[in-house]
Short mmCIF file of C-alpha atoms in Angstrom, two decimals:
data_model
loop_
_atom_site.label_atom_id
_atom_site.label_comp_id
_atom_site.label_asym_id
_atom_site.label_seq_id
_atom_site.Cartn_x
_atom_site.Cartn_y
_atom_site.Cartn_z
CA MET A 5 216.25 148.89 264.77
CA LYS A 6 218.81 147.17 266.89
CA LEU A 7 220.26 143.66 266.73
CA ILE A 8 220.06 141.59 269.92
CA ARG A 9 220.43 137.96 271.02
CA VAL A 10 217.17 135.99 270.99
CA GLU A 11 217.51 135.15 274.68
CA GLU A 12 217.46 138.89 275.46
CA ALA A 13 214.41 139.66 273.28
CA VAL A 14 211.55 139.10 275.77
CA GLY A 15 209.33 142.20 275.74
CA GLN A 16 210.92 143.54 272.55
CA VAL A 17 209.00 144.32 269.32
CA LEU A 18 209.87 142.59 266.05
CA CYS A 19 210.59 144.90 263.12
CA HIS A 20 209.70 142.43 260.35
CA ASP A 21 207.84 139.18 259.68
CA MET A 22 209.73 135.98 260.50
CA THR A 23 209.07 132.90 258.38
CA GLN A 24 208.98 129.38 259.75
CA ILE A 25 209.39 126.42 257.40
CA ILE A 26 208.22 122.97 258.45
CA PRO A 27 209.18 120.64 255.56
CA GLY A 28 206.17 118.97 254.00
CA VAL A 29 203.80 120.81 256.36
CA SER A 30 203.86 124.57 256.06
CA LYS A 31 205.77 127.70 255.16
CA GLY A 32 204.61 131.09 256.38
CA ALA A 33 205.01 133.93 258.83
CA ARG A 34 205.34 132.43 262.32
CA PHE A 35 205.79 135.86 263.90
CA HIS A 36 204.56 139.07 262.34
CA LYS A 37 206.03 142.55 262.32
CA GLY A 38 205.08 144.30 265.53
CA HIS A 39 204.86 141.08 267.58
CA VAL A 40 205.99 141.47 271.21
CA VAL A 41 208.33 138.61 272.03
CA THR A 42 207.39 136.42 275.00
CA GLN A 43 209.38 133.87 276.96
CA GLU A 44 207.49 131.08 275.18
CA ASP A 45 208.67 132.42 271.82
CA ILE A 46 212.37 131.95 272.57
CA PRO A 47 212.63 128.18 271.88
CA VAL A 48 210.52 128.60 268.74
CA LEU A 49 212.82 131.30 267.42
CA LEU A 50 215.88 129.20 268.20
CA SER A 51 214.32 126.22 266.40
CA MET A 52 213.89 128.50 263.38
CA GLY A 53 217.66 129.10 263.38
CA LYS A 54 217.36 132.61 264.81
CA GLU A 55 220.09 133.39 267.32
CA HIS A 56 219.88 137.15 266.73
CA ILE A 57 216.89 139.27 265.70
CA TYR A 58 216.14 142.88 264.86
CA VAL A 59 213.83 144.63 267.31
CA TRP A 60 212.41 148.10 267.60
CA GLU A 61 214.52 150.41 269.71
CA LYS A 62 212.19 152.31 272.03
CA LYS A 63 212.68 156.05 271.85
CA GLU A 64 211.13 158.87 273.82
CA GLY A 65 208.10 160.37 272.11
CA MET A 66 207.43 157.37 269.87
CA LEU A 67 204.62 154.81 270.07
CA HIS A 68 204.37 151.26 268.77
CA GLU A 69 201.60 150.63 266.20
CA ASP A 70 199.57 148.60 268.73
CA GLU A 71 199.65 151.44 271.26
CA ALA A 72 198.60 153.88 268.55
CA ALA A 73 195.75 151.61 267.42
CA GLU A 74 194.43 151.56 270.98
CA ILE A 75 194.30 155.37 270.94
CA LEU A 76 192.32 155.29 267.69
CA ARG A 77 190.02 152.67 269.20
CA ASP A 78 189.25 155.00 272.08
CA LEU A 79 188.41 157.80 269.63
CA CYS A 80 185.81 155.58 267.92
CA MET A 81 184.41 153.17 270.48
CA ASN A 82 181.05 153.82 272.12
CA THR A 83 178.52 151.84 274.14
CA ASN A 84 177.10 148.72 272.47
CA MET A 85 180.47 147.98 270.83
CA SER A 86 183.38 145.64 271.48
CA ALA A 87 186.96 145.73 270.23
CA THR A 88 189.43 143.06 269.16
CA GLU A 89 192.92 142.88 270.58
CA PRO A 90 195.56 144.57 268.40
CA ARG A 91 196.73 142.22 265.65
CA GLU A 92 199.52 143.31 263.34
CA GLY A 93 198.80 146.87 264.42
CA LYS A 94 195.07 146.74 263.61
CA ILE A 95 191.98 146.83 265.84
CA GLU A 96 188.42 146.14 264.72
CA LEU A 97 185.13 147.15 266.35
CA ARG A 98 182.00 144.99 266.31
CA ALA A 99 178.37 145.58 267.26
CA GLU A 100 177.15 144.24 270.59
CA CYS A 101 173.45 144.77 269.78
CA ASP A 102 171.09 145.34 266.88
CA GLY A 103 170.56 148.99 266.04
CA LEU A 104 171.27 151.99 263.83
CA PHE A 105 174.96 152.57 263.18
CA GLN A 106 175.99 156.21 263.07
CA VAL A 107 179.23 157.90 262.02
CA ASP A 108 180.24 161.51 262.58
CA VAL A 109 181.53 161.88 259.04
CA LYS A 110 183.02 165.35 259.44
CA ARG A 111 185.09 164.44 262.49
CA LEU A 112 186.10 161.12 260.91
CA PHE A 113 187.37 163.08 257.92
CA ALA A 114 189.33 165.36 260.25
CA VAL A 115 191.01 162.43 262.00
CA ASN A 116 191.86 160.68 258.72
CA SER A 117 193.37 163.96 257.49
CA VAL A 118 196.17 163.52 260.04
CA GLU A 119 199.02 161.87 258.12
CA GLN A 120 199.83 158.17 258.72
CA ILE A 121 196.49 157.52 260.45
CA MET A 122 193.51 155.58 259.09
CA ILE A 123 190.06 154.66 260.35
CA ALA A 124 187.71 152.83 257.97
CA THR A 125 184.02 152.33 258.83
CA ARG A 126 180.96 150.85 257.21
CA HIS A 127 178.32 153.32 255.98
CA GLY A 128 176.54 155.27 258.69
CA ASP A 129 172.76 155.48 259.12
CA THR A 130 172.44 151.78 258.32
CA ALA A 131 171.10 148.85 260.29
CA VAL A 132 173.59 146.55 262.00
CA ARG A 133 173.12 143.26 263.79
CA CYS A 134 174.92 142.00 266.85
CA GLY A 135 178.34 140.76 265.80
CA ASP A 136 178.60 142.89 262.65
CA LYS A 137 181.96 144.48 261.87
CA LEU A 138 181.77 148.27 262.27
CA ALA A 139 185.24 149.70 261.75
CA GLY A 140 188.94 148.98 261.51
CA MET A 141 191.79 151.27 262.48
CA ARG A 142 195.57 151.44 262.53
CA VAL A 143 198.52 153.71 261.89
CA ILE A 144 200.56 153.20 258.72
CA PRO A 145 204.12 152.86 260.10
CA LEU A 146 205.38 150.43 262.74
CA VAL A 147 206.09 153.35 265.07
CA ILE A 148 204.59 156.84 265.16
CA GLU A 149 205.21 160.08 267.01
CA GLU A 150 203.08 160.70 270.09
CA GLU A 151 202.51 164.23 268.80
CA ARG A 152 200.81 162.79 265.69
CA MET A 153 198.39 160.89 267.92
CA ARG A 154 197.66 164.03 269.91
CA GLU A 155 196.72 165.70 266.62
CA ALA A 156 194.26 162.89 265.94
CA GLN A 157 192.75 163.23 269.41
CA ALA A 158 192.31 166.97 268.93
CA ALA A 159 190.65 166.41 265.54
CA ALA A 160 188.24 163.89 267.04
CA GLY A 161 187.08 166.10 269.90
CA GLY A 162 185.68 164.78 273.14
CA GLU A 163 182.95 162.41 271.89
CA PRO A 164 183.26 159.01 270.17
CA LEU A 165 183.15 159.12 266.39
CA LEU A 166 180.76 156.16 266.20
CA ALA A 167 177.47 155.18 267.83
CA ILE A 168 174.85 152.42 267.79
CA LEU A 169 171.29 153.37 268.66
CA PRO A 170 169.30 150.27 269.69
CA TRP A 171 165.85 149.83 268.19
CA LYS A 172 163.38 151.98 270.11
CA LEU A 173 159.98 151.70 268.44
CA LYS A 174 157.92 148.64 269.41
CA THR A 175 154.41 148.99 267.95
CA ALA A 176 152.84 150.21 264.74
CA ALA A 177 149.37 150.77 263.31
CA VAL A 178 148.77 150.00 259.64
CA ILE A 179 145.88 151.78 257.93
CA THR A 180 145.12 150.16 254.59
CA THR A 181 143.39 152.62 252.26
CA GLY A 182 141.51 151.85 249.06
CA SER A 183 137.81 151.32 248.34
CA GLU A 184 138.64 148.22 246.29
CA VAL A 185 140.12 146.58 249.41
CA TYR A 186 137.51 148.03 251.78
CA ASN A 187 134.68 146.61 249.65
CA GLY A 188 136.33 143.21 249.37
CA LEU A 189 136.95 143.43 245.62
CA ILE A 190 140.65 142.60 245.98
CA GLU A 191 142.83 141.11 248.71
CA ASP A 192 145.06 143.30 250.85
CA ARG A 193 148.55 142.31 249.70
CA PHE A 194 150.21 145.43 251.10
CA THR A 195 149.98 144.79 254.85
CA PRO A 196 151.88 141.44 254.86
CA VAL A 197 154.82 143.11 253.11
CA VAL A 198 154.87 145.94 255.66
CA GLU A 199 154.58 143.51 258.57
CA GLN A 200 157.57 141.54 257.31
CA LYS A 201 159.71 144.66 256.99
CA LEU A 202 158.73 145.94 260.45
CA ASP A 203 159.46 142.58 262.05
CA ARG A 204 163.14 142.85 261.09
CA PHE A 205 163.39 145.78 263.49
CA GLY A 206 161.37 144.33 266.33
CA ILE A 207 158.23 146.35 265.54
CA CYS A 208 154.91 144.51 265.70
CA VAL A 209 151.68 145.59 264.02
CA ALA A 210 149.44 146.18 267.02
CA GLU A 211 146.52 147.65 265.03
CA HIS A 212 145.30 147.15 261.47
CA VAL A 213 142.31 148.94 259.94
CA ILE A 214 141.02 149.02 256.36
CA CYS A 215 139.50 152.27 255.09
CA SER A 216 137.82 153.39 251.90
CA ASP A 217 139.19 156.26 249.85
CA GLU A 218 137.05 158.75 251.78
CA LYS A 219 139.42 161.34 253.24
CA GLN A 220 137.52 161.99 256.46
CA MET A 221 137.31 158.27 257.22
CA ILE A 222 141.09 157.97 256.86
CA ALA A 223 141.69 161.04 259.04
CA ASP A 224 139.31 159.73 261.72
CA THR A 225 141.07 156.37 261.70
CA ILE A 226 144.44 158.06 262.10
CA ALA A 227 143.03 159.90 265.13
CA ALA A 228 141.79 156.60 266.56
CA MET A 229 145.23 155.03 266.11
CA ARG A 230 146.80 157.93 267.95
CA GLU A 231 144.48 157.20 270.86
CA LYS A 232 145.80 153.63 270.88
CA GLY A 233 149.26 154.98 271.70
CA VAL A 234 151.24 153.17 268.99
CA ASP A 235 154.81 154.24 268.22
CA LEU A 236 154.36 154.50 264.45
CA ILE A 237 151.44 154.99 262.05
CA LEU A 238 151.62 153.76 258.46
CA CYS A 239 149.04 154.44 255.76
CA THR A 240 149.29 152.22 252.69
CA GLY A 241 147.96 153.14 249.26
CA GLY A 242 146.21 156.19 247.86
CA MET A 243 149.44 158.18 247.53
CA SER A 244 149.32 159.23 243.88
CA VAL A 245 147.88 162.43 242.39
CA ASP A 246 144.73 160.67 241.13
CA PRO A 247 141.50 162.38 242.26
CA ASP A 248 140.48 159.33 244.30
CA ASP A 249 143.79 159.14 246.18
CA CYS A 250 143.15 161.09 249.37
CA THR A 251 145.71 159.65 251.79
CA PRO A 252 148.17 162.62 251.76
CA GLY A 253 145.31 165.03 252.42
CA ALA A 254 143.99 162.85 255.23
CA ILE A 255 147.44 162.76 256.85
CA ARG A 256 147.61 166.54 256.66
CA ASP A 257 144.08 166.91 258.06
CA SER A 258 144.97 164.59 260.96
CA GLY A 259 147.13 167.35 262.43
CA ALA A 260 150.52 165.94 261.53
CA ASP A 261 153.34 168.35 260.75
CA ILE A 262 154.25 167.32 257.20
CA VAL A 263 158.00 166.95 256.62
CA THR A 264 157.63 166.05 252.96
CA TYR A 265 155.22 164.80 250.36
CA GLY A 266 157.59 163.45 247.75
CA ALA A 267 161.16 162.12 247.88
CA PRO A 268 163.99 162.15 245.32
CA THR A 269 164.14 158.36 245.24
CA LEU A 270 163.03 155.70 242.80
CA PRO A 271 161.16 153.66 243.83
CA GLY A 272 159.37 155.74 246.46
CA ALA A 273 158.90 159.21 244.99
CA MET A 274 155.34 159.57 246.34
CA LEU A 275 156.24 159.07 250.01
CA CYS A 276 154.56 161.26 252.62
CA LEU A 277 156.19 161.76 256.03
CA GLY A 278 155.01 163.73 259.02
CA TYR A 279 155.21 163.92 262.81
CA PHE A 280 152.63 164.60 265.47
CA SER A 281 153.33 166.97 268.34
CA ASP A 282 154.24 164.07 270.63
CA GLY A 283 156.91 162.90 268.19
CA VAL A 284 155.01 159.91 266.74
CA PRO A 285 155.84 159.58 263.02
CA ILE A 286 153.25 158.92 260.34
CA LEU A 287 154.05 157.75 256.82
CA GLY A 288 152.02 157.44 253.67
CA LEU A 289 153.59 154.55 251.78
CA PRO A 290 153.32 154.54 247.98
CA GLY A 291 152.28 151.39 246.14
CA CYS A 292 155.85 150.55 245.12
CA VAL A 293 156.52 149.35 248.69
CA MET A 294 154.13 146.47 247.99
CA TYR A 295 155.89 145.12 244.91
CA ALA A 296 159.45 146.53 244.72
CA LYS A 297 162.11 144.68 246.71
CA THR A 298 163.69 147.90 248.02
CA THR A 299 162.25 151.42 248.28
CA ILE A 300 162.48 154.64 250.24
CA PHE A 301 160.72 152.84 253.10
CA ASP A 302 163.73 150.54 253.50
CA LEU A 303 166.03 153.57 253.70
CA LEU A 304 163.97 155.31 256.37
CA LEU A 305 162.90 152.34 258.48
CA PRO A 306 166.20 151.87 260.39
CA LYS A 307 166.16 155.55 261.42
CA LEU A 308 162.51 155.38 262.40
CA ALA A 309 163.06 152.20 264.41
CA ALA A 310 165.91 153.85 266.32
CA GLY A 311 163.80 156.91 267.13
CA VAL A 312 165.81 159.31 264.96
CA ARG A 313 163.76 162.24 263.72
CA ILE A 314 163.97 162.49 259.93
CA THR A 315 164.31 165.97 258.44
CA ARG A 316 163.46 167.31 255.02
CA ASP A 317 167.16 167.90 254.34
CA SER A 318 167.96 164.25 255.01
CA ILE A 319 165.23 163.23 252.56
CA ILE A 320 166.58 165.62 249.92
CA ALA A 321 170.08 164.19 250.37
CA TYR A 322 168.84 160.83 249.06
CA GLY A 323 168.76 162.34 245.57
CA HIS A 324 172.43 161.36 245.24
CA GLY A 325 172.26 157.56 245.32
CA GLY A 326 168.46 157.43 245.48
CA LEU A 327 168.09 155.48 242.24
CA CYS A 328 167.57 151.76 242.84
CA LEU A 329 169.04 149.76 239.95
CA GLY A 330 166.44 147.02 240.34
CA CYS A 331 168.95 144.19 240.31
CA GLU A 332 167.39 140.78 239.74
CA ASP A 333 169.36 139.48 242.72
CA CYS A 334 168.71 142.24 245.29
CA ARG A 335 171.71 142.75 247.58
CA PHE A 336 170.40 145.70 249.58
CA PRO A 337 171.80 147.14 251.80
CA ALA A 338 175.10 145.97 250.30
CA CYS A 339 174.62 148.23 247.27
CA SER A 340 174.63 151.88 246.22
CA PHE A 341 170.93 152.60 246.87
CA GLY A 342 170.59 155.38 249.42
CA LYS A 343 174.36 155.73 249.92
#
């Protein structure tokens, strides 16, 4: 720090907060640590009784916290994002579109392992809406060595740490299975739930067919839906191990490459997921999707909507955090389920 006259402080950086008291009105920090003094600030400082102030003394090889935050911003920021101006040494990123938010966790860990540097993000592989906060970043001290920032850049590599994938899928076919629905004995209460969930991601149900529990009929209907050219095929019901539940077998017989039949999540253990050779996903949704507020379908849907191919390993990873607590007031996705 160095002590200078206020009139000579334009362009200098304050080393501490400066409190302004207006009797009967307010008392608080008028200028914060790290603020760059402008010509307009001079009369305000003088009115606060400040004739001399401490400012940061610029030295070779050192960066102000705002400059360092801008470097961290550049390590994180990708298309479909916007950044705030540095404020008190901190920059935040926000979403500029709806989509799937992704974080390169390993490289983020590497950057945060550099001392005196921090980047905090929301959970990756989750849905975000335009305007949502994505991340905040800053360095810990007021000034930091340029060499430390070069370490962070090396740890990050050449690609942004964060990404937003806009929703890609547009149309879906829903195949309702169950002889009780096919024969008109009960009402189809499953499809409206699925439609509502798809609508949140801009996916419309372009085709809807009701089938009996006859496996060949389901497989033939799947083939017909493929001919329609939809982006996603969903089969509802018939997913248990009961003898009359033939949906998983029909999905397999349809020619889909099965990723998994079963998932380490509750609710949603009886999920079936596969892909056709052209990349179109097909899911067999267990009955819990109809009545439970949040299930495995809610975990997978953002990835599906963004066109991300789901692997068996990613399904297995849900075992840690895959237990929904069934809260009366559901707060998903602001909860531990699937995290």
